[in-house]
XYZ file of C-alpha atoms in Angstrom:
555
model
C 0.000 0.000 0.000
C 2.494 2.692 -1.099
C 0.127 5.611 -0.343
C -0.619 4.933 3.078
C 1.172 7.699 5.185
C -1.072 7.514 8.912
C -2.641 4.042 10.978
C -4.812 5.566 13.889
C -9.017 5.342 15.107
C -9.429 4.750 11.776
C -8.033 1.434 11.439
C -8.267 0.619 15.538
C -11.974 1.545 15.503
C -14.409 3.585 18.257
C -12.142 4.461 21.381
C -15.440 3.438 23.442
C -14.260 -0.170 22.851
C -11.375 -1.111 25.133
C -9.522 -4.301 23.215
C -8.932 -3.578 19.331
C -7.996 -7.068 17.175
C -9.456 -9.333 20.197
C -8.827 -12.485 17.908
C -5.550 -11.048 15.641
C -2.434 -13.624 15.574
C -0.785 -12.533 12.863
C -0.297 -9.066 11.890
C 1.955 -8.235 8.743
C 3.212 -4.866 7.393
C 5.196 -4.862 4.148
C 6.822 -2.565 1.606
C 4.874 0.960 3.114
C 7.142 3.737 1.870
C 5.170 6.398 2.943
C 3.942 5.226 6.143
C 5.163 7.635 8.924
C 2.514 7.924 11.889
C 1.023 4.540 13.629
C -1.171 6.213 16.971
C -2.902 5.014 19.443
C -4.863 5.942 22.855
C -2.865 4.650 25.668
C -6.028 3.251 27.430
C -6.428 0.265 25.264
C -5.631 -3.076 24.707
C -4.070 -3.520 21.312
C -3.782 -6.873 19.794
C -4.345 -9.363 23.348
C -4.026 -12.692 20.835
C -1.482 -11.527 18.634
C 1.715 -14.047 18.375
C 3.551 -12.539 15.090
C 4.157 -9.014 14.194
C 5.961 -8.454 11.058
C 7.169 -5.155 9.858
C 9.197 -4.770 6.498
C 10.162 -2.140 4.311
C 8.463 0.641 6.338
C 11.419 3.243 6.102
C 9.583 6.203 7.867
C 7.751 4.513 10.703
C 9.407 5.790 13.749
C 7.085 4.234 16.269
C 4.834 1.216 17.009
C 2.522 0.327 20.153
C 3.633 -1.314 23.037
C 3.860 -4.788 22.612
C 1.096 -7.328 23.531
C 2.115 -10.274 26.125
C 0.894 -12.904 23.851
C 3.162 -12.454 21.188
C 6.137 -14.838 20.133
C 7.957 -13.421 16.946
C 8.648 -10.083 16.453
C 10.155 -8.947 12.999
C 11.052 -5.677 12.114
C 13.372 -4.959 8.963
C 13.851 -2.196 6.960
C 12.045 0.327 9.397
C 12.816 4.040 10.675
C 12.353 3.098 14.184
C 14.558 5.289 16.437
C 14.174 2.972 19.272
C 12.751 -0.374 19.593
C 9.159 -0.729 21.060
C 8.759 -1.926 24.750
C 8.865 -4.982 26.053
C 8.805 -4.731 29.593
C 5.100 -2.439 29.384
C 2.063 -3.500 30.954
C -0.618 -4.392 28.195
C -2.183 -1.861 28.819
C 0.667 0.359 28.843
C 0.420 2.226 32.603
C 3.699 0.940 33.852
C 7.030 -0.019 33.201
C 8.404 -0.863 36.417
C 7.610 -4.513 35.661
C 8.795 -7.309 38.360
C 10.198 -10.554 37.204
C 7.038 -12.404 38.302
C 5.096 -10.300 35.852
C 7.596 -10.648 33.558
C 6.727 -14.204 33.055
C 3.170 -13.403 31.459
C 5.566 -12.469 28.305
C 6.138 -15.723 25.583
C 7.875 -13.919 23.527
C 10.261 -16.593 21.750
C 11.932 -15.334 18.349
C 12.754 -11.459 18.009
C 14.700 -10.249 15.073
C 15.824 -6.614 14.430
C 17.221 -5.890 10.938
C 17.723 -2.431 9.149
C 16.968 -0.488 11.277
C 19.110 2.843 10.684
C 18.472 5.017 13.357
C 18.487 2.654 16.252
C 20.956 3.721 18.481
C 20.236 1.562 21.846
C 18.856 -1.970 22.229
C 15.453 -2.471 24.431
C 15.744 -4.812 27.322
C 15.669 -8.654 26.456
C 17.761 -10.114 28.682
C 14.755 -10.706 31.116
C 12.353 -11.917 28.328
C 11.747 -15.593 30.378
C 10.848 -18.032 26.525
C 13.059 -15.782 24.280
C 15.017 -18.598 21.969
C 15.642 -16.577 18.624
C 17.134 -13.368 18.619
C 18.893 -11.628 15.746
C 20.207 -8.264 15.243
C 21.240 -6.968 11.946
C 22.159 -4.435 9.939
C 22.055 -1.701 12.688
C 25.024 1.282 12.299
C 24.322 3.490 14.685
C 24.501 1.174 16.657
C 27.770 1.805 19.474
C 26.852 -0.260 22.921
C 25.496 -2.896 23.904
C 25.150 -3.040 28.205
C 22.640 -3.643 31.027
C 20.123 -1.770 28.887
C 20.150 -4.717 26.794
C 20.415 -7.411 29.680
C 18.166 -6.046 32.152
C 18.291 -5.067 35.742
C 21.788 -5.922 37.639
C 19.515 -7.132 40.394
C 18.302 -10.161 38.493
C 21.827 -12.598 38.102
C 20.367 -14.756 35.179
C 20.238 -12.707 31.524
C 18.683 -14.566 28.382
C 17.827 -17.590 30.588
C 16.181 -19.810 27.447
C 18.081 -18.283 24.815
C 19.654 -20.697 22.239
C 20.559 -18.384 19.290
C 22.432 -15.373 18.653
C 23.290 -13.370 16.184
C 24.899 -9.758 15.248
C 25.773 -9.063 11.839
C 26.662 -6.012 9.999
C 26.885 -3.436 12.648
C 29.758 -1.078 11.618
C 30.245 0.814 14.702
C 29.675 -1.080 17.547
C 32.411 -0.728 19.586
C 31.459 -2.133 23.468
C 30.029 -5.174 24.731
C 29.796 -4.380 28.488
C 28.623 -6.766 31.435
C 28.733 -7.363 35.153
C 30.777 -10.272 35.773
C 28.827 -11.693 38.278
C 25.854 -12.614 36.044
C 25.121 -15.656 34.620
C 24.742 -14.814 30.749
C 22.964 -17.238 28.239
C 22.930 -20.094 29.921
C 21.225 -22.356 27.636
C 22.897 -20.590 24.418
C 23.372 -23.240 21.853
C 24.857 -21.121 18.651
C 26.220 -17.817 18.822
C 27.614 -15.861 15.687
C 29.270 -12.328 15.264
C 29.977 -11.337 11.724
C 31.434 -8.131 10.094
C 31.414 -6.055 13.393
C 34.975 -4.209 12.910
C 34.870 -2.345 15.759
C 33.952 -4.884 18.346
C 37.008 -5.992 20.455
C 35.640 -8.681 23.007
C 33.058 -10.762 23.963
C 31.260 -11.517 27.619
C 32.359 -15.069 28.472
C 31.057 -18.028 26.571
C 28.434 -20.578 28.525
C 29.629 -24.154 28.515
C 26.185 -25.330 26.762
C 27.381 -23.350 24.034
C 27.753 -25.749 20.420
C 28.644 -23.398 17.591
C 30.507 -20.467 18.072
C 30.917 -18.143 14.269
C 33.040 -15.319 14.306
C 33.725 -13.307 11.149
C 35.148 -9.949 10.345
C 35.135 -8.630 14.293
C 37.946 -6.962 15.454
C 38.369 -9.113 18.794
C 42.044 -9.183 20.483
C 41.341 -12.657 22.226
C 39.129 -15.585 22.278
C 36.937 -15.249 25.477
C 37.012 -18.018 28.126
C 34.026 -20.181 29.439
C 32.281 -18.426 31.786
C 32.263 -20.576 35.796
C 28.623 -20.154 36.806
C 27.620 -23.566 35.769
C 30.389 -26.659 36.180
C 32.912 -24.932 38.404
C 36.053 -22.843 37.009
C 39.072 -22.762 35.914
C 40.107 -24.243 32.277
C 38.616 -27.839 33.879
C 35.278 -26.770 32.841
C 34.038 -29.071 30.180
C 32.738 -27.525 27.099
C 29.399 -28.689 24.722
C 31.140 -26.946 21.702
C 31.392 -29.022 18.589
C 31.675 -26.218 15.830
C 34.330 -23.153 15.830
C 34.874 -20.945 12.899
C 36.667 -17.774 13.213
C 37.813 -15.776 10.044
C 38.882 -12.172 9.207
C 40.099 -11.311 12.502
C 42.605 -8.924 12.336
C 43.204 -8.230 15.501
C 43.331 -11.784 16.387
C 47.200 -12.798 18.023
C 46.781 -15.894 20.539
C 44.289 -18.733 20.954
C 46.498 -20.497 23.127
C 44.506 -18.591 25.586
C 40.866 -18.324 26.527
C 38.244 -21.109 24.753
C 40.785 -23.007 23.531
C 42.390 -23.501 26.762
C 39.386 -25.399 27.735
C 38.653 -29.297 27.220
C 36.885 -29.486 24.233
C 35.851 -33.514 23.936
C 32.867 -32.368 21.493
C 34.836 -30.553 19.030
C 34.213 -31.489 15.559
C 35.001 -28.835 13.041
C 37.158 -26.422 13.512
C 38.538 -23.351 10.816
C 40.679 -20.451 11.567
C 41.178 -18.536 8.145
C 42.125 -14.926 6.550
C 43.569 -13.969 10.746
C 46.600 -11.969 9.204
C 48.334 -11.206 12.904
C 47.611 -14.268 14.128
C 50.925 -16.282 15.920
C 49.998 -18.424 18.540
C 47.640 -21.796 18.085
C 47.291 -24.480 21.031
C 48.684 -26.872 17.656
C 50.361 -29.278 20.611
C 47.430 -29.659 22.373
C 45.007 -30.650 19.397
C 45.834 -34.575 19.826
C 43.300 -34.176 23.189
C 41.034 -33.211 20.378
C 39.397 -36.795 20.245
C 36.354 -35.715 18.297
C 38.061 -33.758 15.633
C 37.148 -34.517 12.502
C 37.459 -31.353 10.143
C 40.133 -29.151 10.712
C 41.097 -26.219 8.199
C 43.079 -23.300 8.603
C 43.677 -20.944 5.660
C 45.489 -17.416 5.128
C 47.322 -17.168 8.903
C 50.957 -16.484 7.575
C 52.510 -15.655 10.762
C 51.232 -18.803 12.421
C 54.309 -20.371 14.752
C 56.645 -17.592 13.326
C 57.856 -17.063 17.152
C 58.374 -20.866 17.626
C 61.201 -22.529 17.697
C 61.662 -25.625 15.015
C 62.510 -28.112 17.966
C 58.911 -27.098 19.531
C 56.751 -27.722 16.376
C 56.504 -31.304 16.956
C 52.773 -32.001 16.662
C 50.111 -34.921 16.927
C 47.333 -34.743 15.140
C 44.312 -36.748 16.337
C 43.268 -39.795 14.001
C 39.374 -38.573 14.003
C 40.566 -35.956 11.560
C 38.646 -36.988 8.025
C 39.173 -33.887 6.335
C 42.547 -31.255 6.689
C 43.064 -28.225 5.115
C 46.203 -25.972 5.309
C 46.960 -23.092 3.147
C 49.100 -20.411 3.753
C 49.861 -20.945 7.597
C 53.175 -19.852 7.860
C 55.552 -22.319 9.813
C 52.157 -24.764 10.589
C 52.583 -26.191 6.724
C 56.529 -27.293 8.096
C 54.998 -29.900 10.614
C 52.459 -31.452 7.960
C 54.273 -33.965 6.568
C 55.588 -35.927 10.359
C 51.813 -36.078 11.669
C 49.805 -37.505 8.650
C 50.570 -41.107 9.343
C 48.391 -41.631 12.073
C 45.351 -39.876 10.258
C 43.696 -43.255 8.984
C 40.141 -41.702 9.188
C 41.487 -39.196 6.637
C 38.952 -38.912 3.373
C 40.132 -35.388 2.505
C 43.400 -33.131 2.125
C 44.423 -29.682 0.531
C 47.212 -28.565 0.507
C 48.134 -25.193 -0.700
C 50.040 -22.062 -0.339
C 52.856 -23.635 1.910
C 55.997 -22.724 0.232
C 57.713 -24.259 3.331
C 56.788 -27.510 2.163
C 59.740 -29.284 0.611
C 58.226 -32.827 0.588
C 55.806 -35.068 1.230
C 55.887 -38.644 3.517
C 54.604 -40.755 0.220
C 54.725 -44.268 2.059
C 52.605 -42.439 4.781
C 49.863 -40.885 2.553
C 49.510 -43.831 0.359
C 48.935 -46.115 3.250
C 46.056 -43.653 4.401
C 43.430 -46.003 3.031
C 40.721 -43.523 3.299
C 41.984 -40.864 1.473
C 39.896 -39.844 -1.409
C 40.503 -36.228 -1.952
C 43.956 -34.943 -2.270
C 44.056 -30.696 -3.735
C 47.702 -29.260 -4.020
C 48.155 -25.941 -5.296
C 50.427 -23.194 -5.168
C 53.488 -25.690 -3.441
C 56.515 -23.785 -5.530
C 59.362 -25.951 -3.173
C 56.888 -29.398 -4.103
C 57.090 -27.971 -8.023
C 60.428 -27.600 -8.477
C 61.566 -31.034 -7.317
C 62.033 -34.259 -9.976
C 61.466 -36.580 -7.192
C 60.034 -36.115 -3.909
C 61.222 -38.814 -1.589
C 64.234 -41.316 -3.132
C 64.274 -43.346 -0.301
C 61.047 -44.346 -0.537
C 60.888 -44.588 -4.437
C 61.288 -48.905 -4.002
C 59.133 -49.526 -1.442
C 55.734 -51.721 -2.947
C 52.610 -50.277 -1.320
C 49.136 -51.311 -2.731
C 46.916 -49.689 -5.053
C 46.391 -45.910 -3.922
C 42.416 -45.022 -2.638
C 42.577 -41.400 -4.469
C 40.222 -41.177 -6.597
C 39.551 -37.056 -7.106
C 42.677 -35.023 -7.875
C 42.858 -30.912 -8.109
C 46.212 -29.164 -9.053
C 47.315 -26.145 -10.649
C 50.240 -27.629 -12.128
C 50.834 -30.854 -13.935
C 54.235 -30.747 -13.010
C 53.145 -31.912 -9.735
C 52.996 -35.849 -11.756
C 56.700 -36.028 -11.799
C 56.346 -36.390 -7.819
C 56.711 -39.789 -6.320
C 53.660 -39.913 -4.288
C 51.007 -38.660 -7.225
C 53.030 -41.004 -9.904
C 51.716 -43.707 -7.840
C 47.946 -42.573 -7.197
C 47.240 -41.659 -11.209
C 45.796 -44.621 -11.874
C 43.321 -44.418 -9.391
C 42.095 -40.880 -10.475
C 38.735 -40.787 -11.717
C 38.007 -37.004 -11.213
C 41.030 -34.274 -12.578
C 40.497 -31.223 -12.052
C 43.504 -28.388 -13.230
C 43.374 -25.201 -12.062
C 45.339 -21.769 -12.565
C 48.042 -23.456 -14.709
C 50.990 -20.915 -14.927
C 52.396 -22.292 -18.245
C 51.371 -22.081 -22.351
C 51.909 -26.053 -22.760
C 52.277 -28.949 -20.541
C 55.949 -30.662 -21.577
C 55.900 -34.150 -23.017
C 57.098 -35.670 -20.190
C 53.688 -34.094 -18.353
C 51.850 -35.108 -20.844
C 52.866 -38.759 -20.541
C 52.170 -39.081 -17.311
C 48.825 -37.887 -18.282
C 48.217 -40.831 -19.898
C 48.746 -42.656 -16.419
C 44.673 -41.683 -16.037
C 43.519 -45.412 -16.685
C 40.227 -44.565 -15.006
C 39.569 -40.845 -15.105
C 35.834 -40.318 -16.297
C 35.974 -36.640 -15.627
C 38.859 -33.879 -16.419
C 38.134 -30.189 -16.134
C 40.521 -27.494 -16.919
C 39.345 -24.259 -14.864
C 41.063 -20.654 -14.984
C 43.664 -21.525 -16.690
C 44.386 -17.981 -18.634
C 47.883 -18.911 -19.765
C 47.053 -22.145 -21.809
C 46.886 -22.383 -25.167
C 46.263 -25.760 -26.013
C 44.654 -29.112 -24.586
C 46.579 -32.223 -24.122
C 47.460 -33.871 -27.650
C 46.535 -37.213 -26.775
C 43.051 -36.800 -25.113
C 41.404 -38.780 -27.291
C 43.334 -41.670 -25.947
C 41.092 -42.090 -22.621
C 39.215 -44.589 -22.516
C 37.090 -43.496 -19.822
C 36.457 -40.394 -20.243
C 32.732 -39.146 -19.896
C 32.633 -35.394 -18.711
C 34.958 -32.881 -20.051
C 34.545 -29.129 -18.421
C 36.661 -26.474 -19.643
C 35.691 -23.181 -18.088
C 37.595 -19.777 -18.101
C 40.723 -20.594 -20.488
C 40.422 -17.788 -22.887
C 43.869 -18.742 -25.101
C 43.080 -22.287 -26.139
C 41.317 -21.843 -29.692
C 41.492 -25.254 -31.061
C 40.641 -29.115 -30.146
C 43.730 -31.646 -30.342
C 44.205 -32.713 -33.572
C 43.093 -36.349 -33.159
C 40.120 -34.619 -31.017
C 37.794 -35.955 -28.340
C 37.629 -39.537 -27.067
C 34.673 -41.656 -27.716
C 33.325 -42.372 -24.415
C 32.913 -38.566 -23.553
C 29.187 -38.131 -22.941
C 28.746 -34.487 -22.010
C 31.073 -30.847 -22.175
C 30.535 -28.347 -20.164
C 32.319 -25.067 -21.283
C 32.365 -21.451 -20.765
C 34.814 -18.154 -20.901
C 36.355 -19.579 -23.799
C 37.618 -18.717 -27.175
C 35.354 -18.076 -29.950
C 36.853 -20.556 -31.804
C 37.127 -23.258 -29.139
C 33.403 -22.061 -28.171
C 32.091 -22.786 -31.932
C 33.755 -26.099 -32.279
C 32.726 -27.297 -28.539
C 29.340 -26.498 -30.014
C 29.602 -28.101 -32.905
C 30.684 -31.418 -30.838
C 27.971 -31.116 -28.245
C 25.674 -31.157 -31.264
C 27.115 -34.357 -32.911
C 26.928 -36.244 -29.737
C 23.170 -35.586 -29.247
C 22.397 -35.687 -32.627
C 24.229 -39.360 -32.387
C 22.641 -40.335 -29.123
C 26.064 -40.735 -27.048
C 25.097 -37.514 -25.331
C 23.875 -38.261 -21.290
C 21.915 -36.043 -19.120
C 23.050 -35.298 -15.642
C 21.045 -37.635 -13.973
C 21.975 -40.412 -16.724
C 25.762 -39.749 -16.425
C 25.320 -40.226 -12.834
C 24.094 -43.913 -12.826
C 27.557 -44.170 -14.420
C 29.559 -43.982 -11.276
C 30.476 -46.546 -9.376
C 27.944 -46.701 -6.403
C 30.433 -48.294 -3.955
C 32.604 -45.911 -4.668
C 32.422 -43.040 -1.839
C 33.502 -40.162 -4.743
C 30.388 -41.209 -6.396
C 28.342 -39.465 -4.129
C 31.009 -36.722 -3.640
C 30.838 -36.358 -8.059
C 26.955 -36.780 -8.475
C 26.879 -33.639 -5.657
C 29.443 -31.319 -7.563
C 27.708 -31.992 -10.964
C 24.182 -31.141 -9.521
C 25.826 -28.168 -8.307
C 27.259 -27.503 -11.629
C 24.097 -27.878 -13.355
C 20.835 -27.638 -11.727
């Protein structure tokens, strides 16, 4: 209703009735540009059944009635609000000096406050007794958050049935404040911070706490458990099974504070893009019994203070998927703990220049591993041979079956000379040269089983391999962002292929790829997505893992 400018009588009816919308549950304002005046008579009850309020798109609204006791999800986006309305007023709005006991009436159980430019202070929640849900987005004038927002110092428990919270996009707050003798979210289950610059630490964390997400927030330190529930000290026990903190830039030491605690839950953890960071509690991650996805990314000065006779580490054998790129002195103690990972499905390893080999024996007897990415490894590169002590050992057929790299260089290694034949999914990335050499190209032909190859962002190549119509298996062929290559090989596609997938190509290559897609419908060899994915190999795990990426890639 983009006309509307003013709610008031009109649209609550005769002030001789007392209750307005006796029956209401829903209520649901959207997209009202021009809306700038809601009033009301003070004497009335407003809305006694309502349970949802919804506000949206409302930019000039600066005020809505107090709040109804019945309700359980309040929305407001996109609003002009300069404060929030009350929650602690009577119904029919005499008071605000509530008690806690009357605070009870109130079932209010999901609140979310997004857009909301003018907002400068948060109402009181903290007391709300069946609050679960509360988000806060998109507020920038937003500075402080304090008692205001937690309620009365008086009362020790804050957010007692919270279980999820969330701040996102506030620019400039700056100050979280609390009294340390209050017990704060004590049944929070998920709690996530992201792109709050200016924020530089957190109240202490409740042991119930699962998921903790924090992501462009200027915090110094990881806070600690808080003791108001299992005792103190780092002996409290914690629930948390997820942790995921990126773009910290503040961010020096996580030897200290939740890390310090035992975690027997943990199951995922990622540190990535923390530029400063130093110190990680890498000795103590072998206590981490439930670990089973660890990645950390883009932390260069990782263990730069360390000395090389104190980076032994243990990794614990949980761990099915690692990921390290660009972690400064961390990538150095890769290759002594990997042979105790047997649960390992998935490694990537990239950006770890101080990696000058690789434990091939080790990896190959990791009889899990399915996944293996290496990119960006200029000390792995350069070498002919990884590992010539190891080069007569026999060791079983490898279990790799998906392969990414960004140079095929990387075949003259050791360890992936043995694991080519296994490779049914190729996938080269970011290649620095014009040509692979014939040597590379050889060991190309290693590929027994690949059924898919995909060449992606590769801006320097200017031609495909010359023999890839010699693979035998080959049914998917994906060449995406490689703008030099303008021609097929000569002897052209294999037989078997049953689908392309191109884009960011040549003209030329573009027109003939066309021209090829064409013959093989036109000749029935060409499969659907669903079709090409009966193909695979069922008891394969990567079969799942390939079916997912190509539904990704297509649907």
């Amino acid at each position: 209703m983009p006309a509307v400018k003013n709610l008031g009588d009109g649209f609550f009816g005769s002030r001789d009735q007392g209750k307005c919308f006796p029956s209401l549950e829903e209520l649901t304002f959207i997209d009202m540009p021009k809306w700038e005046e809601w009033s009301w008579a003070d004497g009335r009850q407003m809305f006694p059944c309502l349970r949802k309020l919804q506000i949206v798109q409302c930019p000039w609204l600066k005020r809505t009635p107090p709040l109804p006791a019945s309700l359980q999800l309040l929305s407001l986006c996109q609003v002009g609000l300069t404060e929030v309305p009350r929650l602690l007023e009577e119904i029919d709005g005499s008071s605000i000096d509530m008690t806690v006991s009357e605070l009870k009436i109130y079932s209010l159980q999901v609140v979310e406050l997004e857009d909301i430019p003018e907002c400068e202070e948060l109402p009181c929640l903290g007391q709300l007794p069946s609050l679960e849900v509360l988000r806060i987005e998109r507020m920038p004038a937003m500075k402080k958050v304090g008692d205001g927002f937690f309620g009365s110092r008086d009362q020790g428990k804050c957010f007692p049935s919270l279980e999820e919270l969330t701040f996102r996009d506030m620019p400039e707050w700056e100050e979280w404040s609390w009294a340390d003798d209050r017990q704060l979210f004590a049944c929070l289950q998920k709690l996530q911070i992201e792109r709050c610059p200016r924020l530089k630490r957190l109240p202490p964390l409740p042991p119930p706490l699962e998921t903790l997400e924090i992501d462009e927030v200027g915090l110094t330190e990881l806070p600690g458990l808080w003791e108001g529930i299992h005792g103190g000290g780092n002996w409290i026990t914690a629930s948390l099974s997820t942790l995921r903190i990126r773009k910290c830039p503040n961010l020096r030491n996580l030897v200290e504070g939740l890390l310090s605690h035992s975690l027997p839950n943990i199951r995922d953890i990622e540190i990535a893009e923390c530029a400063e960071l130093v110190r990680l509690p890498v000795k103590e991650f072998k206590e981490l019994t439930s670990l089973a996805k660890l990645s950390i990314r883009s932390c260069p000065k990782l263990l730069s203070m360390t000395r090389d006779g104190d980076n032994d580490i243990l990794l614990p054998p949980s761990i099915k998927e690692l990921v390290l790129s660009d972690c400064g002195n961390l990538g150095k103690l890769l290759p002594g703990c990997l042979h105790n990972l047997t649960s390992l499905t998935r490694l990537e390893i990239g950006d770890c220049r101080c990696i000058e080999s690789l434990p091939t024996t080790s990896l190959l007897h990791l009889k899990r591993l399915k996944y293996l990415k290496i990119w960006k490894c200029g000390e792995l590169r350069s070498k002919d041979e990884l590992l010539l002590n190891e080069g007569n050992e026999q060791v079983e057929g490898s279990s790799v079956t998906e392969l990414c790299i960004d140079d095929t260089a990387l075949f003259k290694l050791s360890l992936l000379r043995r694991i080519l034949p296994s490779v049914r999914v190729l996938t080269i990335s970011n290649f620095p040269r014009a040509t692979m050499s014939d040597e590379e190209e050889q060991l190309l032909r290693s590929l027994t089983a690949l059924r898919w190859l995909e060449f992606k962002d590769c801006k320097n190549l200017r031609s495909l391999p010359t023999q890839l119509h010699a693979f035998p298996s080959l049914c998917l062929l994906t060449i995406i962002g490689c703008p030099e290559i303008q021609a097929l090989p000569e002897k052209g596609l294999p037989t078997s292929l049953r689908k392309l997938r191109f884009g960011g190509c040549h003209a030329m290559l573009t027109e003939r790829l066309e021209k090829h897609l064409a013959e093989m419908k036109s000749s029935g060899r060409f499969l659907a997505l669903d079709q090409l994915a009966i193909l695979e190999d069922k008891r394969s795990s990567s079969g799942n893992h390939l079916k997912n990426y190509l539904r990704g890639l297509y649907l």
